[in-house]
Coordinates of C-alpha atoms and ligand atoms in Angstrom, one line a residue:
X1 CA 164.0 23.2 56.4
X2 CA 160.8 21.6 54.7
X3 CA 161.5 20.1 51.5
X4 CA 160.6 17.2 49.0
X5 CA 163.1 15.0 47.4
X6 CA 162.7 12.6 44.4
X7 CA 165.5 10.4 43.2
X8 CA 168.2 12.5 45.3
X9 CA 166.9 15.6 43.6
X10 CA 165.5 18.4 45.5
X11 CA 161.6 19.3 44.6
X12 CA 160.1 23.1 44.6
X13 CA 156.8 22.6 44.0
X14 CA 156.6 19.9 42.5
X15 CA 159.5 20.7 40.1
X16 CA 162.9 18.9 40.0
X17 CA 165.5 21.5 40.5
X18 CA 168.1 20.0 38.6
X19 CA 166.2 20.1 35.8
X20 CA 165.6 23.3 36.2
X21 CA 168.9 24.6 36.9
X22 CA 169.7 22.5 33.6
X23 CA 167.3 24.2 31.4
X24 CA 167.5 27.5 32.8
X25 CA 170.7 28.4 34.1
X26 CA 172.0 29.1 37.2
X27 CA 172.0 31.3 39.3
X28 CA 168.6 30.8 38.7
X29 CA 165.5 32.2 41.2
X30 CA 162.2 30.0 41.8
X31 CA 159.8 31.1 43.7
X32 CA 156.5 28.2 44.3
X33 CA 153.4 29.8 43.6
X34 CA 151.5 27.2 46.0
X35 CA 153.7 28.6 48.9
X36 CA 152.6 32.0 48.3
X37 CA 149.2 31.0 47.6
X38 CA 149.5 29.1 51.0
X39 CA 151.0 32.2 52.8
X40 CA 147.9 34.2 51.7
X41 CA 145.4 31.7 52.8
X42 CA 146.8 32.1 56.4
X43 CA 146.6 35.7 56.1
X44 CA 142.8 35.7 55.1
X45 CA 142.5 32.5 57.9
X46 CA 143.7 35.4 60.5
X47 CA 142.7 38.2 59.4
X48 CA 140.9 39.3 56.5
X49 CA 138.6 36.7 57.3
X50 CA 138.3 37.1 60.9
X51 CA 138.0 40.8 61.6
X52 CA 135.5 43.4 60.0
X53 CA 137.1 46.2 58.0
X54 CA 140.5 45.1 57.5
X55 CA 142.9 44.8 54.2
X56 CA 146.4 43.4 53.2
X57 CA 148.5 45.3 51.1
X58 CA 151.1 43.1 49.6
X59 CA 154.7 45.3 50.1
X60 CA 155.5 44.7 46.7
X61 CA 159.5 46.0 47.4
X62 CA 160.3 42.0 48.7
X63 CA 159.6 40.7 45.0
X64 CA 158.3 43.1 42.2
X65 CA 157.2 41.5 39.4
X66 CA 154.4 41.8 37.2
X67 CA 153.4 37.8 37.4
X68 CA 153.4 38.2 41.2
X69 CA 151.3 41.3 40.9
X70 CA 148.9 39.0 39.1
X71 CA 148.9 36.2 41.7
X72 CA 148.5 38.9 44.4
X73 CA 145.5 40.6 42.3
X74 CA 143.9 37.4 42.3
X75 CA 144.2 37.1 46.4
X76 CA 141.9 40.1 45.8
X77 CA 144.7 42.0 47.9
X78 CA 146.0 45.9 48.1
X79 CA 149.7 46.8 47.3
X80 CA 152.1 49.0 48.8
X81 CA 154.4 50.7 46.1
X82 CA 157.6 52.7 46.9
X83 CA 158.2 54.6 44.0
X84 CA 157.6 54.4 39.7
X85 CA 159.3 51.9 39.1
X86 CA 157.6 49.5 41.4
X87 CA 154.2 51.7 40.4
X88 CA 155.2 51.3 36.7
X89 CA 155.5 47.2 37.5
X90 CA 151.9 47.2 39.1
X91 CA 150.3 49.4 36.6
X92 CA 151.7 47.7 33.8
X93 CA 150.4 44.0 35.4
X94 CA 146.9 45.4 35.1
X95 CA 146.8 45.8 39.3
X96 CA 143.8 47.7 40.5
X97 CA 145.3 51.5 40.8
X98 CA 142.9 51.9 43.7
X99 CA 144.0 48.7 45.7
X100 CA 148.0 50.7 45.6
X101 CA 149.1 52.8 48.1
X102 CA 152.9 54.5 47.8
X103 CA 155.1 55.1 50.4
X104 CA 158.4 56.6 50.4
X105 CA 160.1 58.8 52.5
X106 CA 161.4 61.2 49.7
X107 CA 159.3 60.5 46.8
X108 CA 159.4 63.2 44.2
X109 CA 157.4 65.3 42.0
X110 CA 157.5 63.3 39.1
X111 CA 156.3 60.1 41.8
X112 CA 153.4 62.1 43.2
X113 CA 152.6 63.6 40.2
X114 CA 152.6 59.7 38.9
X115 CA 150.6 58.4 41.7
X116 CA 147.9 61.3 41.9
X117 CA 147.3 61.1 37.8
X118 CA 146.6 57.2 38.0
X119 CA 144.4 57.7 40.8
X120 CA 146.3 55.5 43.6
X121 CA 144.2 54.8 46.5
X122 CA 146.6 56.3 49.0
X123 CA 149.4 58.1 49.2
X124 CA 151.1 57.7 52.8
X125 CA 153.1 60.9 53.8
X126 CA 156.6 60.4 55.2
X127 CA 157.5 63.9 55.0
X128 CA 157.2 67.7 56.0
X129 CA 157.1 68.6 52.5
X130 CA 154.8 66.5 51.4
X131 CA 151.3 67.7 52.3
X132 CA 152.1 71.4 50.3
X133 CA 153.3 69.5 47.2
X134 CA 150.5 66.7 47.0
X135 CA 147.5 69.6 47.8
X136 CA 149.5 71.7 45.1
X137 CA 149.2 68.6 42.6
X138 CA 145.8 67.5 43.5
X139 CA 144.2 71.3 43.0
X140 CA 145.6 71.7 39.7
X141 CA 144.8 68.2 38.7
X142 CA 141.2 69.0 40.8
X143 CA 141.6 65.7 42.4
X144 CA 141.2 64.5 45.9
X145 CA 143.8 62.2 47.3
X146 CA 143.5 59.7 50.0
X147 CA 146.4 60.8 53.2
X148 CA 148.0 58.6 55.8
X149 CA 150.9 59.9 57.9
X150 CA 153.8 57.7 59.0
X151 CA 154.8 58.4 61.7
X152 CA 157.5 57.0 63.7
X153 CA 156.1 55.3 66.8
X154 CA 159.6 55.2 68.8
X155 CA 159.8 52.3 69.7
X156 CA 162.9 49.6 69.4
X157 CA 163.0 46.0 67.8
X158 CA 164.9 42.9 68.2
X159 CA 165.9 42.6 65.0
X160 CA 169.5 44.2 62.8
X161 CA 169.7 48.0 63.4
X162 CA 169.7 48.3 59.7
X163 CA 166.3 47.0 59.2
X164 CA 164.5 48.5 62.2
X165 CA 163.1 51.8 61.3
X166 CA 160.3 52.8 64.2
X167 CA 163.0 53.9 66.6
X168 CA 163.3 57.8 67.4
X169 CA 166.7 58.2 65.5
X170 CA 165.1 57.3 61.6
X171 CA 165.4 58.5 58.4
X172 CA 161.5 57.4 58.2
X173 CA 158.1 59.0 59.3
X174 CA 157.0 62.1 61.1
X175 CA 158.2 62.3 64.7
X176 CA 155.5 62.5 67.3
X177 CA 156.6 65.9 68.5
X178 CA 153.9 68.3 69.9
X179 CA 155.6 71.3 67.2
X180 CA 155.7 68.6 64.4
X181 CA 153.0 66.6 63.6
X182 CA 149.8 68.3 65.0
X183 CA 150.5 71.1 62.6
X184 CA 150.9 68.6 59.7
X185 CA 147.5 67.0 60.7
X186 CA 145.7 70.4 61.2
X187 CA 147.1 71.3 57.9
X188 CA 145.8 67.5 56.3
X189 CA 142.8 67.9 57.2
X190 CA 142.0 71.6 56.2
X191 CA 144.3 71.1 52.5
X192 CA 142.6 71.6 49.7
X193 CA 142.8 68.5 47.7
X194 CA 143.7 66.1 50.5
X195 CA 141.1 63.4 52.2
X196 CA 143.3 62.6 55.6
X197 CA 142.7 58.8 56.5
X198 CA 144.8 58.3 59.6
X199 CA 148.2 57.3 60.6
X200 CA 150.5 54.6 59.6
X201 CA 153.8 53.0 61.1
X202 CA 156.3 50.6 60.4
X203 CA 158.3 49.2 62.9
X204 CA 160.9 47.0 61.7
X205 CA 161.3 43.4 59.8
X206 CA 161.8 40.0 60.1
X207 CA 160.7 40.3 63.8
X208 CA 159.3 37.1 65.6
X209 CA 158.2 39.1 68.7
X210 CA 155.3 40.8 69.0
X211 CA 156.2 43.4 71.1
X212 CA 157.2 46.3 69.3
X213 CA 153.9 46.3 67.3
X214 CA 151.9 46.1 70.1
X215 CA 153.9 49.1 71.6
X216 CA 153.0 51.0 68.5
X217 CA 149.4 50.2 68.5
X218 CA 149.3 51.9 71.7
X219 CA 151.0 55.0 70.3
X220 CA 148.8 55.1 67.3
X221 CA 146.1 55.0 69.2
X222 CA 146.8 57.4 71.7
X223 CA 147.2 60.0 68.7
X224 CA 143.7 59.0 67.6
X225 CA 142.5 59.9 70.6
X226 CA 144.6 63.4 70.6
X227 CA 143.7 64.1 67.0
X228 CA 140.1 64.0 68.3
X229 CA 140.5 65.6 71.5
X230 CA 142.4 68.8 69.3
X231 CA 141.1 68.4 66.6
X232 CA 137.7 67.2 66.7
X233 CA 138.9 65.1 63.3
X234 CA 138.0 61.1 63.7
X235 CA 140.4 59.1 61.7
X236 CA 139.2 56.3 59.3
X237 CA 141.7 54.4 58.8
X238 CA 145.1 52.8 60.2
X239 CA 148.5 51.2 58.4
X240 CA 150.3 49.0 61.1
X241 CA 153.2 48.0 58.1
X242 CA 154.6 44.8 57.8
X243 CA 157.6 43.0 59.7
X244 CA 156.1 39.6 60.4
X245 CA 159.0 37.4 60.8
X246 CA 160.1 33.9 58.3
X247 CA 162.4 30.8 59.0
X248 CA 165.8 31.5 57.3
X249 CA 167.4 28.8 58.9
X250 CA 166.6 25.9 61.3
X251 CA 166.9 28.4 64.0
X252 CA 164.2 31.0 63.5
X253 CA 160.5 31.1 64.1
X254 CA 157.8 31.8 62.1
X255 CA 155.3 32.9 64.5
X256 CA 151.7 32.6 62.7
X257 CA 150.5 35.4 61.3
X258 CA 147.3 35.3 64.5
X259 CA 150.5 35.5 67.1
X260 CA 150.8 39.4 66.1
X261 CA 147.2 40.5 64.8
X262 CA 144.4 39.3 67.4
X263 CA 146.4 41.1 70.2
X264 CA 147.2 44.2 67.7
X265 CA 143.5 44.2 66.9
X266 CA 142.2 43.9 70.5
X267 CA 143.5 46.5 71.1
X268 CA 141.9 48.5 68.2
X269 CA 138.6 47.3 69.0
X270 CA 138.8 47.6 73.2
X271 CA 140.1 51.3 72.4
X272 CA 136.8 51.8 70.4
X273 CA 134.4 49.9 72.1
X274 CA 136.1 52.4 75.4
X275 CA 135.9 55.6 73.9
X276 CA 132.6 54.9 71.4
X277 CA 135.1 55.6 68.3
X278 CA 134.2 54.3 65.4
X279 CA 136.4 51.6 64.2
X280 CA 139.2 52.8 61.8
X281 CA 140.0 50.3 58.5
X282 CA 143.2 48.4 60.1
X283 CA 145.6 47.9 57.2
X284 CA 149.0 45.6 57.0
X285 CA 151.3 45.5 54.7
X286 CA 153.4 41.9 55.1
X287 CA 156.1 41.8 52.2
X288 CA 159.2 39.3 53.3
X289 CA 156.0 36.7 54.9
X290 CA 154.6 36.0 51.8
X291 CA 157.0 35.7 49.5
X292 CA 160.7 34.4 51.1
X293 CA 160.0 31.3 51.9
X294 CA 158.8 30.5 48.6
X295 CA 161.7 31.0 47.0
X296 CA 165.3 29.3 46.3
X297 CA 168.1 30.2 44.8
X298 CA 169.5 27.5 42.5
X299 CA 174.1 27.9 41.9
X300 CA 176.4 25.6 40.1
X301 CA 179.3 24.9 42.2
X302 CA 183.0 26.3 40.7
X303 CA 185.7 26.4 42.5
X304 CA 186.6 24.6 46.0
X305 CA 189.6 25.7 47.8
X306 CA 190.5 23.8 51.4
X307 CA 192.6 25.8 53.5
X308 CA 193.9 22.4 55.9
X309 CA 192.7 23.3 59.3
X310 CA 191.4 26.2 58.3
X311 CA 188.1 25.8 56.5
X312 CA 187.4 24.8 52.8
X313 CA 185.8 27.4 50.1
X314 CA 183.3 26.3 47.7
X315 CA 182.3 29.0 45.0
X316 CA 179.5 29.0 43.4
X317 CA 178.6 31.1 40.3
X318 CA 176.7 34.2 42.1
X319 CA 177.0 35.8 45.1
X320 CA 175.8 39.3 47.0
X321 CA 175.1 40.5 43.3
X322 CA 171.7 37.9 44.0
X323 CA 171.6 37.8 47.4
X324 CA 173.5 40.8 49.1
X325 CA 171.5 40.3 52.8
X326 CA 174.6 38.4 54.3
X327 CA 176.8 41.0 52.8
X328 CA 174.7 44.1 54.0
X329 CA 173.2 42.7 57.4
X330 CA 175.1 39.3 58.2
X331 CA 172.0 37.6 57.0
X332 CA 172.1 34.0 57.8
X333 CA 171.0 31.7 55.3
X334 CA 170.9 27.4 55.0
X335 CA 170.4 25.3 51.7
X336 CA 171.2 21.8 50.1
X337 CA 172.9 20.0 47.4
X338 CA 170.1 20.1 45.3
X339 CA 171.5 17.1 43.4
X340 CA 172.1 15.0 46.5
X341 CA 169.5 16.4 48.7
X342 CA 169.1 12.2 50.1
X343 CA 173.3 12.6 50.7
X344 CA 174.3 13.0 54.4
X345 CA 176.0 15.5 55.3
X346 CA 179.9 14.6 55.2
X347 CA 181.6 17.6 55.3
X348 CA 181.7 21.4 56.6
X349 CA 182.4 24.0 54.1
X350 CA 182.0 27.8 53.4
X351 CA 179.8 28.8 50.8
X352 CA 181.4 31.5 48.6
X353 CA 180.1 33.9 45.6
X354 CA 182.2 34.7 42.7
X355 CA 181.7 39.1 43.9
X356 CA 185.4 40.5 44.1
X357 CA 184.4 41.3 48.0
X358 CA 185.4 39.8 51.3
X359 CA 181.8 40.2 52.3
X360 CA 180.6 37.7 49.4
X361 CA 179.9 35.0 52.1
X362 CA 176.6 32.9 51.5
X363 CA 176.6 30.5 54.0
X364 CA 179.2 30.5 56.4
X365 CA 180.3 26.9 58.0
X366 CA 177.4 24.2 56.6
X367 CA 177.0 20.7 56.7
X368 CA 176.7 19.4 53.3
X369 CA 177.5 15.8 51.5
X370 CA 180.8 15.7 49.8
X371 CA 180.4 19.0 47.5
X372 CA 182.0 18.2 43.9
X373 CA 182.5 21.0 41.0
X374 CA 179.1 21.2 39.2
X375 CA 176.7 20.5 41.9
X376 CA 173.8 22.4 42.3
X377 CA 173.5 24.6 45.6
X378 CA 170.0 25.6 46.8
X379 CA 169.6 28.5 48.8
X380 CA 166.5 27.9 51.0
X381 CA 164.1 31.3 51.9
X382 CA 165.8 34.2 49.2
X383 CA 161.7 34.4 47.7
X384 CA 162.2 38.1 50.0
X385 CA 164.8 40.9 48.9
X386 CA 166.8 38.9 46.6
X387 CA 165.9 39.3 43.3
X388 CA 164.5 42.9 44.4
X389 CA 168.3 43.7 45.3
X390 CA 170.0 42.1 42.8
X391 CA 172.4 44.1 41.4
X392 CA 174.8 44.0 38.8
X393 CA 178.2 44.7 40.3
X394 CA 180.9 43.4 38.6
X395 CA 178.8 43.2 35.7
X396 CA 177.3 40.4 36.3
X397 CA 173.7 39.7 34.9
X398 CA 170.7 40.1 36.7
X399 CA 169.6 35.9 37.1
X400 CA 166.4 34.4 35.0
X401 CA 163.3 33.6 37.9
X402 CA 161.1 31.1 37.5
X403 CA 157.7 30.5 39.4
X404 CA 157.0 26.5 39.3
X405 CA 153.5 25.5 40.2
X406 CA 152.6 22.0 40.9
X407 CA 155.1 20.8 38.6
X408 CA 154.7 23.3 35.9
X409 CA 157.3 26.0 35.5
X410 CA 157.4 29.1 34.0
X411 CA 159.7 31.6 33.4
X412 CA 158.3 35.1 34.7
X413 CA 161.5 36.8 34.4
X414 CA 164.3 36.2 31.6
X415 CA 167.9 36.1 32.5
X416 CA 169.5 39.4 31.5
X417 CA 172.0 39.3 28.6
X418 CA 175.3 40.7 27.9
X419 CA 173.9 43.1 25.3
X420 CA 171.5 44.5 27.7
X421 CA 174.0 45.2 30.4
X422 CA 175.7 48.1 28.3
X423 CA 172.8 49.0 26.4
X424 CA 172.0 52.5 27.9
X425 CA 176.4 53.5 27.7
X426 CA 177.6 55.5 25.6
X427 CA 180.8 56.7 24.3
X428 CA 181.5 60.0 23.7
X429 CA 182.8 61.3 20.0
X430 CA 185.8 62.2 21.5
X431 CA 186.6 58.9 23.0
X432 CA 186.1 57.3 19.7
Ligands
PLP1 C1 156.6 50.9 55.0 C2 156.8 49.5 54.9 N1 155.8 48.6 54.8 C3 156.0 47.3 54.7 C4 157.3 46.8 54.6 C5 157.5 45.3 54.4 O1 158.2 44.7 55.5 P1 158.3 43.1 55.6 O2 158.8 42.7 54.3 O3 159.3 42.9 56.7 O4 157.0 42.5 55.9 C6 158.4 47.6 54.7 C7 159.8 47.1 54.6 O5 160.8 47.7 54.7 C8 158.2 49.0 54.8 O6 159.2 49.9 54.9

């Protein structure tokens, strides 16, 4: 993996780790703001910037924070929210209601009740239930609100089962079934309340092969075509979701961001150059691209067990309660000794958390220099879905994250304390 090193310390933009991990804490998050800031630069280089009519909304559920809210308000990009408490974190960062768009395939009441009093720009619609309760909402509130429908394009990925959600069998999106969906449109587009915008999918993550969107394009686009032909109802707009693949380890590609969206938006523009349609907004909504690569995860080594012949298990002092993607889809991940990141590698070892689970594997079998008690671990790409799915299992705290820039570091999130972890428990009177 890319990475600087000064005086056998490992760099993160432009910030020694050790230092860091010393003044901090570990397990410690830093994400590099000029990584992100790099990552969005491409995406305007290939898209915004390229093509008429288009927007990125930022899917805030790979880091949610309100500082990267702020750097993502200052791309001047959209963001897609899930649900209030990543609505609450936008809101409260001063984001642009307008530029937020939920999604969610069972958001409640209280959500779309949330969404529609702020004024979000759109709401997408994952469910059969959803078009009644948002008209409902909007007529009382005498409000019109922006519609997409997800739909689920059927198509399958090359990526974990549990992170590919456009095939047929999915919890998420409307199926494309003559009975189904055409009744939901018809029933958009006449609602009281409801300004219908056009369809949205999804198709998976972490995917380096273009396929599967382009299969989906097709699919949208052949509903455009039957909404107008039943219908007589042009759409405005379409959400082709994130999914854009990022370099984990050695092994993976990071395809540029061009590789998936000048064929995905040939298409859009042959389709409506063919038929004289005029051409929809073309939305994405990249989460894990922009932001895992731009972050680490910084451990002090523990414990280091060698089972002779057998392998030998270094600890360090987190686990799946920071990172749980090894745990939950055999994630592979790569990192350094951040404190002898000039060292060659001497030695093969296991990377343990601290988790009372068998799953609480990090890195499984990696070349390191000789790994002593106290040396600093750095997880390389965890900037995606880490600190988002942090949890606090075995009561462990939630880590501190820090976003260095050009040298400068500043926490943007502070490490949670004991007192805070049993703050909202209770004991009954009778247990007193
Ligand atoms: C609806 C939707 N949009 C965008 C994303 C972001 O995907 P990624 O982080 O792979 O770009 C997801 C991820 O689950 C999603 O469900």
């Amino acid at each position: 993996m890319d990475m600087t090193v000064e005086n056998g310390h490992l760099l993160w933009d432009g910030c020694d780790t050790v230092e860091l991990a010393k003044t901090y804490g570990t397990p410690l998050y830093v994400f590099s703001q000029s990584i992100i800031e790099e990552r969005c630069q491409e995406l305007r280089q290939d898209f915004v910037d390229k093509y008429d009519n288009v927007r990125v909304a930022y899917a805030s559920k790979a880091f949610s924070t309100m500082a990267m809210m702020r750097i993502i308000e200052k791309q001047g990009f959209s963001l897609e929210v899930l649900s209030d408490g990543e609505l609450h974190t936008a809101l409260k960062a001063g984001f642009p209601v307008e530029k937020i768009e939920i999604n969610g395939n069972n958001k409640s009441m209280a959500e779309l009740e949330m969404s529609i009093d702020h004024g979000v720009g759109r709401i997408i619609v994952d469910s059969l239930q959803e078009v009644d309760r948002i008209s409902a909402i909007a007529k009382e509130k005498q409000k019109t609100v922006n519609v997409l429908f997800r739909i689920t394009p059927e198509v399958n990925v090359n990526t974990h089962s549990f992170i590919s959600t456009g095939q047929k069998d999915s919890k998420f999106g409307i199926p494309i079934n003559e009975d189904i969906l055409f009744p939901q449109v018809e029933k958009a587009i006449n609602a009281e309340g409801i300004n219908f915008l056009g369809f949205h999918f999804h198709v998976g993550s972490q995917l380096d092969d273009n396929s599967a969107h382009l299969g989906a394009v097709d699919i949208a686009l052949d509903l455009v075509q039957e909404v107008k032909k039943r219908l007589d109802y042009e759409v405005s707009e379409l959400n082709f979701g994130g999914g854009f693949g990022v370099r984990y380890t050695d092994e993976d590609i990071r395809q540029p961001f061009a590789y998936f969206l000048d064929p995905m938006m040939e298409k859009v523009l042959a389709f409506c150059e063919k038929e004289n349609y005029p051409q929809p907004a073309v939305v994405i909504e990249p989460g894990r691209s922009i932001v895992a690569e731009a972050g680490i995860t910084l451990h002090t080594i523990g414990a280091i067990k060698e089972l002779p012949g057998i392998r030998k298990y270094v600890s360090i002092d987190g686990g799946m309660t920071d990172n749980i993607r090894p745990g939950l889809y055999a994630a592979k991940y790569t990192g350094v000794l951040a404190n002898k990141a000039d060292q060659p590698a001497a030695e093969k070892v296991t990377i343990s958390g601290k988790i009372c689970e068998s799953t609480d594997i990090l890195v499984k079998d990696i070349e390191l220099p000789t790994v002593e008690i106290d040396d600093v671990f750095a997880t390389f790409s965890t900037g995606a879905y880490g600190y988002s799915m942090a949890s606090n299992y075995n009561k462990l705290l939630i880590p501190a994250v820090v976003l260095a820039n050009k040298g400068q570091a500043n926490v943007i999130v502070k490490r949670q304390t004991l007192d805070q972890l049993i703050e909202n428990e209770v004991i009954p009177d009778s247990l007193k």
